[in-house]
Coordinates of C-alpha atoms in Angstrom, one line a residue:
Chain A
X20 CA -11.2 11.2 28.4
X21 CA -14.4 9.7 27.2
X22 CA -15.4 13.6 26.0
X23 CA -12.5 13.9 24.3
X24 CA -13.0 10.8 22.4
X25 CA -16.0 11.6 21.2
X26 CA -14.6 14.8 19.7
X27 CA -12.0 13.0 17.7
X28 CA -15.2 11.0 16.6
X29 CA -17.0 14.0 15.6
X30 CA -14.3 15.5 13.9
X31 CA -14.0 12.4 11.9
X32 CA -17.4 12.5 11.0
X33 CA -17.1 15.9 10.2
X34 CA -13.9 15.1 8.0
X35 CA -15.4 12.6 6.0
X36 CA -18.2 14.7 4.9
X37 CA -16.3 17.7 3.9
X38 CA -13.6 14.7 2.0
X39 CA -17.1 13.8 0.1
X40 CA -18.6 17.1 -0.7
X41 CA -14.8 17.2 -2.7
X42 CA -12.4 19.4 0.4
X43 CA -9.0 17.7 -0.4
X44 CA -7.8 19.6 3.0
X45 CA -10.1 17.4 5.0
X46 CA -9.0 14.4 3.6
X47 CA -5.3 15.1 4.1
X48 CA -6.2 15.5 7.6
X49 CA -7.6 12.6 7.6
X50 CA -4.4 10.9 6.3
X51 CA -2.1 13.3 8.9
X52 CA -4.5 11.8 11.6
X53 CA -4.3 8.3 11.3
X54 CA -1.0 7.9 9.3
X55 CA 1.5 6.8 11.8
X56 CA -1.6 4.9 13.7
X57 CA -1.9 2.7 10.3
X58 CA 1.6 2.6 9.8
X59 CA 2.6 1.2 13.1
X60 CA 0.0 -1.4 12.9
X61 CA 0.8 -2.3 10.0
X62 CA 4.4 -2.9 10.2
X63 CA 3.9 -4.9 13.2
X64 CA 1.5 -7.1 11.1
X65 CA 3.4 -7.7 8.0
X66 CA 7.2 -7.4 9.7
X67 CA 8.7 -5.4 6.6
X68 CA 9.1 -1.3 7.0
X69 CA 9.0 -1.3 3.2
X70 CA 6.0 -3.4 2.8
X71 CA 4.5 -1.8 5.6
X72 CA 4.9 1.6 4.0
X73 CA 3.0 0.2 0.4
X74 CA 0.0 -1.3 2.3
X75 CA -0.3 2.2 4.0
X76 CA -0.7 4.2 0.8
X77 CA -2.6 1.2 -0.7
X78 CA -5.1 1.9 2.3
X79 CA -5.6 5.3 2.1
X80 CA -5.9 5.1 -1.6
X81 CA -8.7 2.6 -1.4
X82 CA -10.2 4.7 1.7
X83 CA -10.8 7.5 -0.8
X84 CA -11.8 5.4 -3.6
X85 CA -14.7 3.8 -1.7
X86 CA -15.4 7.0 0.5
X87 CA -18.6 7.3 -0.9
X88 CA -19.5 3.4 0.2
X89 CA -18.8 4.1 3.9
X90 CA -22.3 4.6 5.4
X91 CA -21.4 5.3 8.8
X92 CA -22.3 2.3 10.3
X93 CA -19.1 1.8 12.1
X94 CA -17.1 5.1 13.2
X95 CA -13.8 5.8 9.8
X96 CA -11.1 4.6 12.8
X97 CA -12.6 1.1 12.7
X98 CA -13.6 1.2 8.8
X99 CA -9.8 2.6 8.1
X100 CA -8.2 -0.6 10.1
X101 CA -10.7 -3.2 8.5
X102 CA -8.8 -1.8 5.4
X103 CA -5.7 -1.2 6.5
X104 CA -5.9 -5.4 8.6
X105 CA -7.8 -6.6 5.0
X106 CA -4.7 -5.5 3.0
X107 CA -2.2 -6.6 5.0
X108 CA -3.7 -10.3 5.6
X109 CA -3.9 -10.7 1.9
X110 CA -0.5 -9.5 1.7
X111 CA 0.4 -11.8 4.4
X112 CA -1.3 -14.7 2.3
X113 CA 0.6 -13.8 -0.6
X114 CA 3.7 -14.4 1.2
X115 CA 4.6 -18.1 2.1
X116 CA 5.9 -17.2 5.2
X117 CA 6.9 -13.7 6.7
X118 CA 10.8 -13.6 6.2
X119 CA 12.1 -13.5 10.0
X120 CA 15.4 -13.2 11.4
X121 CA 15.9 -15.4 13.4
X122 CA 16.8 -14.6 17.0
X123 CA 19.8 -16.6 17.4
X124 CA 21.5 -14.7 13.8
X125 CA 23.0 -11.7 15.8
X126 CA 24.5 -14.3 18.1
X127 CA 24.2 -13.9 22.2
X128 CA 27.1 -11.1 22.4
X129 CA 24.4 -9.3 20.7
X130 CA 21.2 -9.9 22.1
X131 CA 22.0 -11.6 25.0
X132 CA 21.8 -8.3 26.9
X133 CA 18.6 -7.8 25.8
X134 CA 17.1 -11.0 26.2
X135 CA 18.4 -10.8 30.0
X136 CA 16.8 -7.9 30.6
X137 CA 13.4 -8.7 28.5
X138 CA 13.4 -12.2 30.8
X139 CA 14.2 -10.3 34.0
X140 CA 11.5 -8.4 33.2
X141 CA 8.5 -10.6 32.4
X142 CA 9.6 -12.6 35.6
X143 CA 9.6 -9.5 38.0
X144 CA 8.5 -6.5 37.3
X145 CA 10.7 -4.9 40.0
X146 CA 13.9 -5.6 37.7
X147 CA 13.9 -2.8 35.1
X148 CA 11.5 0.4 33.9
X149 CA 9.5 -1.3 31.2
X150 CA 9.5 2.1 29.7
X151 CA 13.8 2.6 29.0
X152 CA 13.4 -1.0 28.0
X153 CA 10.4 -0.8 25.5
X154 CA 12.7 1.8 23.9
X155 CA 15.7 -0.9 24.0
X156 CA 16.3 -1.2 20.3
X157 CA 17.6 -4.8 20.6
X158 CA 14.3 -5.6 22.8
X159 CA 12.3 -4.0 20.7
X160 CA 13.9 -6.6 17.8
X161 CA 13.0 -9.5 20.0
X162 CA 9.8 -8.5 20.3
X163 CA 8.4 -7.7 16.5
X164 CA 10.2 -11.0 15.5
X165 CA 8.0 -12.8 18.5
X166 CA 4.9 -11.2 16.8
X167 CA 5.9 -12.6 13.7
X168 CA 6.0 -15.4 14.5
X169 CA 2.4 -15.6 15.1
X170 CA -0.2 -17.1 13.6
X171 CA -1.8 -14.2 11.2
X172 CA -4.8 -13.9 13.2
X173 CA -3.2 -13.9 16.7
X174 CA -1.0 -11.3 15.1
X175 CA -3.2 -8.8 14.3
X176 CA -5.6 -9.3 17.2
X177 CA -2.7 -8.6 19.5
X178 CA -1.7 -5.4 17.7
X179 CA -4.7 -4.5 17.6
X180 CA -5.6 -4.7 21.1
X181 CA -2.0 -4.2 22.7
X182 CA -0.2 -2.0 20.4
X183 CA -3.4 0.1 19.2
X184 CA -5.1 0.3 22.3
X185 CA -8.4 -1.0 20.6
X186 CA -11.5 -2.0 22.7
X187 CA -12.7 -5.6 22.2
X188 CA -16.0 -3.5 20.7
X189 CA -13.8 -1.9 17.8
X190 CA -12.2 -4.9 17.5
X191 CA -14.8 -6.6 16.3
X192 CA -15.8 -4.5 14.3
X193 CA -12.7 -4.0 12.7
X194 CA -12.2 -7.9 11.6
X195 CA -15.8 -8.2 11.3
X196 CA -16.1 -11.0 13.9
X197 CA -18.4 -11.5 16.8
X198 CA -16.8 -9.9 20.6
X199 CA -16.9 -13.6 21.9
X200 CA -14.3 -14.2 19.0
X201 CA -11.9 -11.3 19.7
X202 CA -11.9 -12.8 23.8
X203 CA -11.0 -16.2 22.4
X204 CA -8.8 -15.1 19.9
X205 CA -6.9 -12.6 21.9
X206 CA -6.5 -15.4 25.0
X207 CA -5.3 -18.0 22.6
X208 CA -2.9 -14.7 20.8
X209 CA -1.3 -13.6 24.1
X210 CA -0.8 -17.6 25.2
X211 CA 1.1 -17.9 21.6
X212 CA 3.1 -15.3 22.4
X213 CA 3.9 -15.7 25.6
X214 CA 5.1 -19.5 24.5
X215 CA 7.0 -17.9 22.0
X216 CA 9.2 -15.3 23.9
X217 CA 9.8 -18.0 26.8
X218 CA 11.1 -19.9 23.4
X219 CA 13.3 -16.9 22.0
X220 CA 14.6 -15.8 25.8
X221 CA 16.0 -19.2 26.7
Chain B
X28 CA -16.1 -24.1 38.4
X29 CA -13.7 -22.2 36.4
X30 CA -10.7 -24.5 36.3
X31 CA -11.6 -26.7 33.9
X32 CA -9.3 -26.0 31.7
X33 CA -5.9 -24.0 31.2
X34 CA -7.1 -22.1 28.0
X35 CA -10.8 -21.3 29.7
X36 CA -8.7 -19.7 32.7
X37 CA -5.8 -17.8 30.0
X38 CA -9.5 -16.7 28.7
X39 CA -10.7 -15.5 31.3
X40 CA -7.1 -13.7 32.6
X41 CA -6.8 -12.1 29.6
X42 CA -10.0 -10.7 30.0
X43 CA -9.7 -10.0 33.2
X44 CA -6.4 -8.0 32.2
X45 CA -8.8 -5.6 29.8
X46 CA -11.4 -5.6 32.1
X47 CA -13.7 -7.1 30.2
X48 CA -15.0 -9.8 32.8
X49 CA -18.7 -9.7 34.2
X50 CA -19.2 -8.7 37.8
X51 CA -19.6 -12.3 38.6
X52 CA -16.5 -13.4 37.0
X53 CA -14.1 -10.6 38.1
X54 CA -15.0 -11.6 41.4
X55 CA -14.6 -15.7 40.8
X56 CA -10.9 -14.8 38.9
X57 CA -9.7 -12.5 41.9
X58 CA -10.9 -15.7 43.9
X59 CA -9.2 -17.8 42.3
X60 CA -5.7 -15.7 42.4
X61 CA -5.5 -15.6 45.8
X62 CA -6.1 -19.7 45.8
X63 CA -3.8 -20.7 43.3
X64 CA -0.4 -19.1 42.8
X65 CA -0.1 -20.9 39.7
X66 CA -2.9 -18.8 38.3
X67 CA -1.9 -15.7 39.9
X68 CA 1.9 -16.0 38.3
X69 CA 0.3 -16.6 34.9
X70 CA -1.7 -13.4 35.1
X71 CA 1.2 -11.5 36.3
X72 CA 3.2 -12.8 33.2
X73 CA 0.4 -12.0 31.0
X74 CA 0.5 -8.1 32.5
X75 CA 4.0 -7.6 32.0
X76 CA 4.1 -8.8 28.6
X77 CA 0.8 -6.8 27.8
X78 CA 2.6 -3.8 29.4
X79 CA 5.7 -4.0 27.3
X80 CA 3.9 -4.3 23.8
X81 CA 1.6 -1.1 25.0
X82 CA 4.8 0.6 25.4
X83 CA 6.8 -0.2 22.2
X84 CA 7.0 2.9 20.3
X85 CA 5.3 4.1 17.4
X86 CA 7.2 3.9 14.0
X87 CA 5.8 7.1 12.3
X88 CA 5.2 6.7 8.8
X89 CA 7.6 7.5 6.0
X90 CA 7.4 11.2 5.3
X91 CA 7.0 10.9 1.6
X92 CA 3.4 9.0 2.3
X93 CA 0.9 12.1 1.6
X94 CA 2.9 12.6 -1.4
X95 CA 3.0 8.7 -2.3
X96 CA -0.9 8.5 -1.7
X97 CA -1.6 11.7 -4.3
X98 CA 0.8 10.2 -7.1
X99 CA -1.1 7.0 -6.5
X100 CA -4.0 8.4 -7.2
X101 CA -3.0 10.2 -10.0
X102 CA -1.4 7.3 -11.8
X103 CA -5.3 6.3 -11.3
X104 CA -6.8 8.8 -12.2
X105 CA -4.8 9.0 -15.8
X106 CA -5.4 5.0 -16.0
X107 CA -8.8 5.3 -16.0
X108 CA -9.0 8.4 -18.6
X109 CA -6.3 6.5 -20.7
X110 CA -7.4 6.7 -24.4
X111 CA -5.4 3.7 -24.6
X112 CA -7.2 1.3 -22.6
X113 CA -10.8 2.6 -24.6
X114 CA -8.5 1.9 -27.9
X115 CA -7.7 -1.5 -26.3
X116 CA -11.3 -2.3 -25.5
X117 CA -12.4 -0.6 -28.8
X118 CA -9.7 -3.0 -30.6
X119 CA -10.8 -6.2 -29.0
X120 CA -14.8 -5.5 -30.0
X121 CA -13.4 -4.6 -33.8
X122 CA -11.3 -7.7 -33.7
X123 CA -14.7 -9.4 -32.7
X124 CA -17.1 -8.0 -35.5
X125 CA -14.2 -8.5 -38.0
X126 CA -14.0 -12.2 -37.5
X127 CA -17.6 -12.7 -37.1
X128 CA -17.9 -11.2 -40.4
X129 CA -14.8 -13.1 -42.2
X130 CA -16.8 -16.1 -40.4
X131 CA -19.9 -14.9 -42.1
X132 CA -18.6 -14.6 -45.4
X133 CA -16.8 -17.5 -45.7
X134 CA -20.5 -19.5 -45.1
X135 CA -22.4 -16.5 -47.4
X136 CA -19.7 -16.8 -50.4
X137 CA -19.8 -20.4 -51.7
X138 CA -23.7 -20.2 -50.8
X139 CA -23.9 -16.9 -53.2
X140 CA -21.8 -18.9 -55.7
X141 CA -23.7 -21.9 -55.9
X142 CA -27.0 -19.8 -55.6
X143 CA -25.9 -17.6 -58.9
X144 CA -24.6 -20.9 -61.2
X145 CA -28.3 -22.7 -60.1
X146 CA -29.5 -19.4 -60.7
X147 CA -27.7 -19.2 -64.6
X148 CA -28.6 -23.0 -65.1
X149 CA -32.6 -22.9 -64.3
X150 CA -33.8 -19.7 -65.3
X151 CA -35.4 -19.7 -68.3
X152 CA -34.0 -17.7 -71.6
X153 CA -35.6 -14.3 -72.1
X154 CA -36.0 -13.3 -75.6
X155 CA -36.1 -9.6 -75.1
X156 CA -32.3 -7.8 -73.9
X157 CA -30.1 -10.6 -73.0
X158 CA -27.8 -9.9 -70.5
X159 CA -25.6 -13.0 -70.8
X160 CA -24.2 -14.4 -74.0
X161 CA -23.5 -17.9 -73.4
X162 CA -20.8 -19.5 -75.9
X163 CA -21.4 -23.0 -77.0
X164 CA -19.5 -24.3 -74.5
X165 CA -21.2 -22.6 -72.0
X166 CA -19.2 -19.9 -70.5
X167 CA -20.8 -16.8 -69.6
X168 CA -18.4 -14.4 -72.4
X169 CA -20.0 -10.8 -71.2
X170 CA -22.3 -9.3 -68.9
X171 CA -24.1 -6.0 -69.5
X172 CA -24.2 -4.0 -66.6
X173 CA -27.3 -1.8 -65.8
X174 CA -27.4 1.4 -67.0
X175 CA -25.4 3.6 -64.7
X176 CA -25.8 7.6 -64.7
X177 CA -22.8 9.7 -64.7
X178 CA -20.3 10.0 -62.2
X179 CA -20.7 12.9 -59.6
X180 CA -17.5 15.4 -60.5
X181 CA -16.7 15.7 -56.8
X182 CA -17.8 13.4 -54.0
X183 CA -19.1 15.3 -51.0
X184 CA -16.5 15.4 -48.8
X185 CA -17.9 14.9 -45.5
X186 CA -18.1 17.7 -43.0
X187 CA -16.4 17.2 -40.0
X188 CA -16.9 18.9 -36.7
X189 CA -14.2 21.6 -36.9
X190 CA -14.3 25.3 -36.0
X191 CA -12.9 28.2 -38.4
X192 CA -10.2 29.8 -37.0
X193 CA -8.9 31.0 -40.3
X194 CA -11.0 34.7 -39.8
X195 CA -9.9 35.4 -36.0
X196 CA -8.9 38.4 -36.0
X197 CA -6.8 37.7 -32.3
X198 CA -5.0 34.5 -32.1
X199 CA -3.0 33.6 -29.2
X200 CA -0.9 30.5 -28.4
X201 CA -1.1 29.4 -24.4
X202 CA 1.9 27.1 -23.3
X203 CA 1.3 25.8 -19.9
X204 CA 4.9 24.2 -18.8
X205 CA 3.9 22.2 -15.2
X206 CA 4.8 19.4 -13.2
X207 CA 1.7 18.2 -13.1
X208 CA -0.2 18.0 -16.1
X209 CA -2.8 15.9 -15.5
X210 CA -4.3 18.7 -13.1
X211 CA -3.8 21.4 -15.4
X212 CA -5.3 19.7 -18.0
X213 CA -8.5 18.5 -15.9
X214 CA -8.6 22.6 -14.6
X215 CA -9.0 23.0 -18.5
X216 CA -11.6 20.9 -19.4
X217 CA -13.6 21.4 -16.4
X218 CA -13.0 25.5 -17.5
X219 CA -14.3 24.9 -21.4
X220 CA -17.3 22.7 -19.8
X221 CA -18.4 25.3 -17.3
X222 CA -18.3 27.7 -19.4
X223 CA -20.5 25.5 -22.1
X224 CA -17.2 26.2 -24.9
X225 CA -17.4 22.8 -25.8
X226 CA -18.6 23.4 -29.4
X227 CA -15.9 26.1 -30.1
X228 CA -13.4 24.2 -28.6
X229 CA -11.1 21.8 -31.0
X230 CA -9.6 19.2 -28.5
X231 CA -6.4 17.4 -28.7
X232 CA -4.0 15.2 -26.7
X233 CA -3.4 18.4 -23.6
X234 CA -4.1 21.0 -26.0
X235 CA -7.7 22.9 -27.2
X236 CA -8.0 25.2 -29.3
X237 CA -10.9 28.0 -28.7
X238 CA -12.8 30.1 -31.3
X239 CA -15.2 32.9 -29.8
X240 CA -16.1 35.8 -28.3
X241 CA -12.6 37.5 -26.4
X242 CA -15.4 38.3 -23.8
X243 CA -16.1 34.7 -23.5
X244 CA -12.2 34.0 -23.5
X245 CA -11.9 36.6 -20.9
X246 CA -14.7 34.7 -18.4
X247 CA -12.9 31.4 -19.4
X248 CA -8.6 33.0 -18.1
X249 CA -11.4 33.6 -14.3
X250 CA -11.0 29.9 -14.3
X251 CA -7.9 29.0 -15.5
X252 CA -6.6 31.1 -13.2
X253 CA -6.1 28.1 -10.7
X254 CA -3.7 26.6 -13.3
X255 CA -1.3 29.2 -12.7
X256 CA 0.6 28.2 -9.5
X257 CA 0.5 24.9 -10.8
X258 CA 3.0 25.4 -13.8
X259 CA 6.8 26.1 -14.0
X260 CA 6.8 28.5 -17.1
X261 CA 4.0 30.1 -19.2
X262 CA 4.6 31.6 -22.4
X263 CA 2.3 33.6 -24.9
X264 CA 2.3 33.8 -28.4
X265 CA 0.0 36.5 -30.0
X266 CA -0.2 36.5 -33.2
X267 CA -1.8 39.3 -35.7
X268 CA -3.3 37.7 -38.8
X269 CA -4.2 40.7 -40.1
X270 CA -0.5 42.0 -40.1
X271 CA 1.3 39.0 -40.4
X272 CA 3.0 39.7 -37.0
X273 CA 3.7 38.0 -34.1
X274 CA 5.2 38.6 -30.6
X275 CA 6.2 36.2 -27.6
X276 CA 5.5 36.8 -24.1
X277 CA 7.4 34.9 -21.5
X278 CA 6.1 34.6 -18.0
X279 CA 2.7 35.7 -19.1
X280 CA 0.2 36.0 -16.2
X281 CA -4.1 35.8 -16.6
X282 CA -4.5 39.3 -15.6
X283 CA -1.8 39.8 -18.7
X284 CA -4.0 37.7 -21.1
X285 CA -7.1 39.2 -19.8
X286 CA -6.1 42.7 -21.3
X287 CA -5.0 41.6 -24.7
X288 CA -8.2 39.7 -24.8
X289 CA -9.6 43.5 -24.1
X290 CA -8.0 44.9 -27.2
X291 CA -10.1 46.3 -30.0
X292 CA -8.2 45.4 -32.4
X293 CA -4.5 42.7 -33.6
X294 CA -2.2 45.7 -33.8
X295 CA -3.3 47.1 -30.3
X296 CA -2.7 43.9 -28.9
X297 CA 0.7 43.1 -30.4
X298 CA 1.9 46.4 -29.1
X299 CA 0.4 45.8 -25.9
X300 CA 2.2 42.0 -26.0
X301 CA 4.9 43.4 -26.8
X302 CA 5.2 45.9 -23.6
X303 CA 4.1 42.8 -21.1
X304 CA 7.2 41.1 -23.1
X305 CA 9.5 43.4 -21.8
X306 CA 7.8 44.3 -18.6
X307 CA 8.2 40.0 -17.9
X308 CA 12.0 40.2 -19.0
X309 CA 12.4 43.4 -16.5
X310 CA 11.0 41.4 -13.2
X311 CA 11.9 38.0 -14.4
X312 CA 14.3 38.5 -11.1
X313 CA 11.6 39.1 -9.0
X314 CA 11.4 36.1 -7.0
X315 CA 7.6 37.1 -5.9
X316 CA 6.6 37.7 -9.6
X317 CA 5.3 36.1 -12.1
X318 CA 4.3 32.0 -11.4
X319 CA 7.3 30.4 -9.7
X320 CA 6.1 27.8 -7.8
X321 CA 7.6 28.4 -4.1
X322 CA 4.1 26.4 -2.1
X323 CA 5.5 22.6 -1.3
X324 CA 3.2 19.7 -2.4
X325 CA 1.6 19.4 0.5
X326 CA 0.4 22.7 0.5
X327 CA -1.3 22.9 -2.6
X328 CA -2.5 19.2 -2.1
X329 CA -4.2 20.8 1.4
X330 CA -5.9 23.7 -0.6
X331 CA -6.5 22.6 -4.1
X332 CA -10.0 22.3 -4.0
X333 CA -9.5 20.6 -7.5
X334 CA -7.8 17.5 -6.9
X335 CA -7.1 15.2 -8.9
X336 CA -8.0 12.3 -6.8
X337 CA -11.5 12.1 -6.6
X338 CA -12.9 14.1 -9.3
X339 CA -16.4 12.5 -8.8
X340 CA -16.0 14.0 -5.4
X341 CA -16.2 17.2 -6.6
X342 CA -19.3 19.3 -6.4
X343 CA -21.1 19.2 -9.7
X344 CA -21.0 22.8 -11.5
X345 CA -23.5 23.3 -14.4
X346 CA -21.7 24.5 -17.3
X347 CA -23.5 28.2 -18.1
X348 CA -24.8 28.7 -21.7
X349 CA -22.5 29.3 -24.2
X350 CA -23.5 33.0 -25.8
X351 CA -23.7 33.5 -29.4
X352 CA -20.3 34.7 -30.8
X353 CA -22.1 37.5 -33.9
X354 CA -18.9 40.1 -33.2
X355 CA -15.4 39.7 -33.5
X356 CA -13.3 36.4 -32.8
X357 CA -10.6 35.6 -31.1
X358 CA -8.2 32.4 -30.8
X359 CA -6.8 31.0 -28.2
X360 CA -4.5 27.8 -28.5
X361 CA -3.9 26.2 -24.9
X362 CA -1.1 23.6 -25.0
X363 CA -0.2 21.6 -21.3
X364 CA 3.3 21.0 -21.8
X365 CA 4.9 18.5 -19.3
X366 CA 7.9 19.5 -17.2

């Protein structure tokens, strides 16, 4: 595992050569690689597929505009998702508030199901395959609604870390904050969130 | 002592969870679970809901984002070469200098004024040549101006940087039709610059027009030929000064322009033009023929080592030394026609 992670490090570094020596082949691999990664993120950070979408391009754009500032320092995954978290915390500045629906608007015929199952399962595992009900569309609306909720930096730590599968190493360097920070943070993120789903479930 | 606190021990779960406790601590936390139940529930919940988000699937992104990304960068890349923001800029420093200098004159003008009446009121009369003939009320009646040579006939009219195309003995008229112009057009000028064709090139807004050698034409269609799957339609004009002729080609490929650029002389060529003309009109149904653009945009966006997006990227070429044009001319005319 740990060998094959390196590769995919190599190859970036490899990639991000070739995208500076001018090879528009390696860059769009680049942006094949890491497109649905960035996405994801950050549509469960802003809450809005459209918005999500924009921030994406906006991103890669502003990857290959400052390609020739990235010194290697960090490895391009973290440098991408410092972009990709910058944009979408400014983006969540601009906005007042992230527009949420609120839980109770499809009324307990429709999620009440869901909720059941999602509050069934946090108590005891034994209840339900958290696999079939991660792929629970309503569950899966209960759940990105929680996360917005969030404060923005409990948010983005939690995606980063649960969603993205992150270490607390690239975490760090991702939000440019020290490792004690991204424990704290991340405790405090998971406690928020936990407060909130026992909120939306009852 | 650990419990001190509920948000110490939800710190120290959590990182417990990732594994990111030290030796000492993973063993106080596992302690501590199987002492207090309390503690032990709240890690379990922590787990599942860890679990859950870890298994959430991924939205993949839109499929139109490669695309979105490259058109982004393109509306960049035209933003930043927009005459139209130099003109602004250019504007906005006239716009200075012009009111510095009404400024300017309106302090210069009454101090000129008053400056020439102190002037006409001090100086003393001369006896010889009067220039001023003051009536007895004292108005200045008549000045004489100094004595001023004849007027030039013509006035040099300045010589501007243009090149003669009026002796080419070969004109041709390129029309590039493409979706994307702004890559064309960058294929174009980085073509005319490598081939140091700057001086026989007149430029306009996606058009140049190139006096020299047809050998020097011929090296330029090498590079140009990377514009070719990048356009809808081509079309050729050649036109025969010498016989007041002219014949269009439709469909025209380099290889195509690269022989007329071989001819010897206008007639051979217009003859020749005239075959490709037909030849193009015969295969037009060839579906393989010709420059109909079957590659999809990501394609060419994968291979194009010329993109648009980072042209500073780009490996620096050194444009070669333009040779000395002593034989005959030729003309090429390149319009980049948006479609």
């Amino acid at each position: 595992m740990q060998k094959q992670l390196d590769n995919i490090s190599i190859d970036d570094a490899v990639l991000v050569r070739r995208c500076r020596q001018g090879d528009s082949s390696a860059l769009t691999r680049l942006i094949v690689k890491y497109q649905d990664r960035i996405y994801n993120a950050i549509l469960k950070i802003c809450g809005n597929p459209d918005d999500a979408a924009e921030l994406s391009q906006e991103t890669f754009v502003k990857v290959i505009e400052h390609m020739d500032s990235f010194r290697g320092n960090s490895t391009f995954y973290t440098w991408l998702f410092r972009i990709a978290v910058n944009l979408s915390y400014n983006h969540c500045r601009r906005r007042v508030k992230i527009a949420t629906v609120s839980l109770d608007a499809g009324g307990d015929s429709e999620f009440g199901s869901a909720k059941a199952q999602l509050g069934a399962w946090l108590a005891d595992e034994r209840v339900a395959d958290p696999a079939s009900l991660a792929q629970n569309r309503e569950v899966i609306h209960i759940l990105t609604q929680c996360l917005a909720r969030l404060d923005d930096d409990h948010r983005v730590v939690v995606v980063l870390r649960d969603i993205e599968g992150m270490s607390y190493a690239e975490i760090a360097e991702a939000l440019e904050v020290e490792l004690g920070t991204v424990k704290s943070r991340l405790s405090r993120a998971r406690a928020q969130l936990r407060e909130v789903l026992e909120t939306a479930l009852q | 002592m650990i419990r001190s606190g509920k948000p110490e021990i939800d710190e120290l779960l959590s990182a417990y969870l990732d594994g990111q406790l030290s030796d000492r601590q993973h063993t106080e936390v596992k302690r501590l679970l199987r002492n207090d139940k309390e503690v032990s529930e709240r890690l379990h919940q922590l787990s599942q809901q860890k679990q859950l988000l870890g298994l959430l699937p991924i939205e993949t992104a839109p499929t139109g984002l490669l695309d979105s990304i490259q058109t982004s960068l393109e509306r960049q890349f035209i933003l930043q070469h927009d005459p139209q923001s130099g003109r602004s800029a250019a504007g906005a420093r006239q716009l200075f200098v012009r009111r510095l200098l009404t400024a300017a004159a309106m302090l210069i003008l009454p101090a000129g004024l008053l400056a020439v009446v102190v002037y006409m009121i001090m100086s003393p009369a001369r006896s010889s040549a009067p220039t001023t003939k003051v009536d007895p009320g004292g108005a200045i009646l008549t000045a004489n101006l100094p004595t001023q040579g004849p007027l030039p006939r013509e006035l040099p009219i300045p010589k501007t940087a243009t090149v003669d195309t009026t002796f080419s003995p070969m004109s041709f008229t390129l029309i590039l039709k493409t979706p994307e112009p702004i890559v064309v057009d960058s294929l174009l000028k980085k073509a005319i610059f490598n081939h140091a064709l700057f001086n026989a090139t007149v430029p306009n807004l996606w058009s140049y027009t190139i006096t020299t050698s047809p050998e020097s034409l011929i090296e330029l269609m090498q590079d140009l030929r990377a514009a070719w799957p990048k356009c809808r339609e081509t079309e050729l004009v050649a036109f025969g000064r010498t016989v007041h002729s002219r014949q269009e080609v439709d469909r025209i490929t380099p290889d195509q322009i690269v022989q007329l650029l071989q001819q010897p002389n206008a007639v051979s060529a217009l003859a020749l033009a005239k075959n490709f003309s037909g030849l193009n009109a015969f295969v037009a149904g060839v579906p393989s023929y010709g420059v109909t653009r079957t590659a999809p945009q990501e394609e060419w966006f994968v291979e194009n080592p010329d993109m648009p997006v980072r042209p500073e990227l780009a490996e620096p070429t050194r444009p070669v030394p333009a040779k000395p044009v002593d034989g005959p001319r030729a003309t090429l005319h390149i319009v980049v026609e948006p479609r």
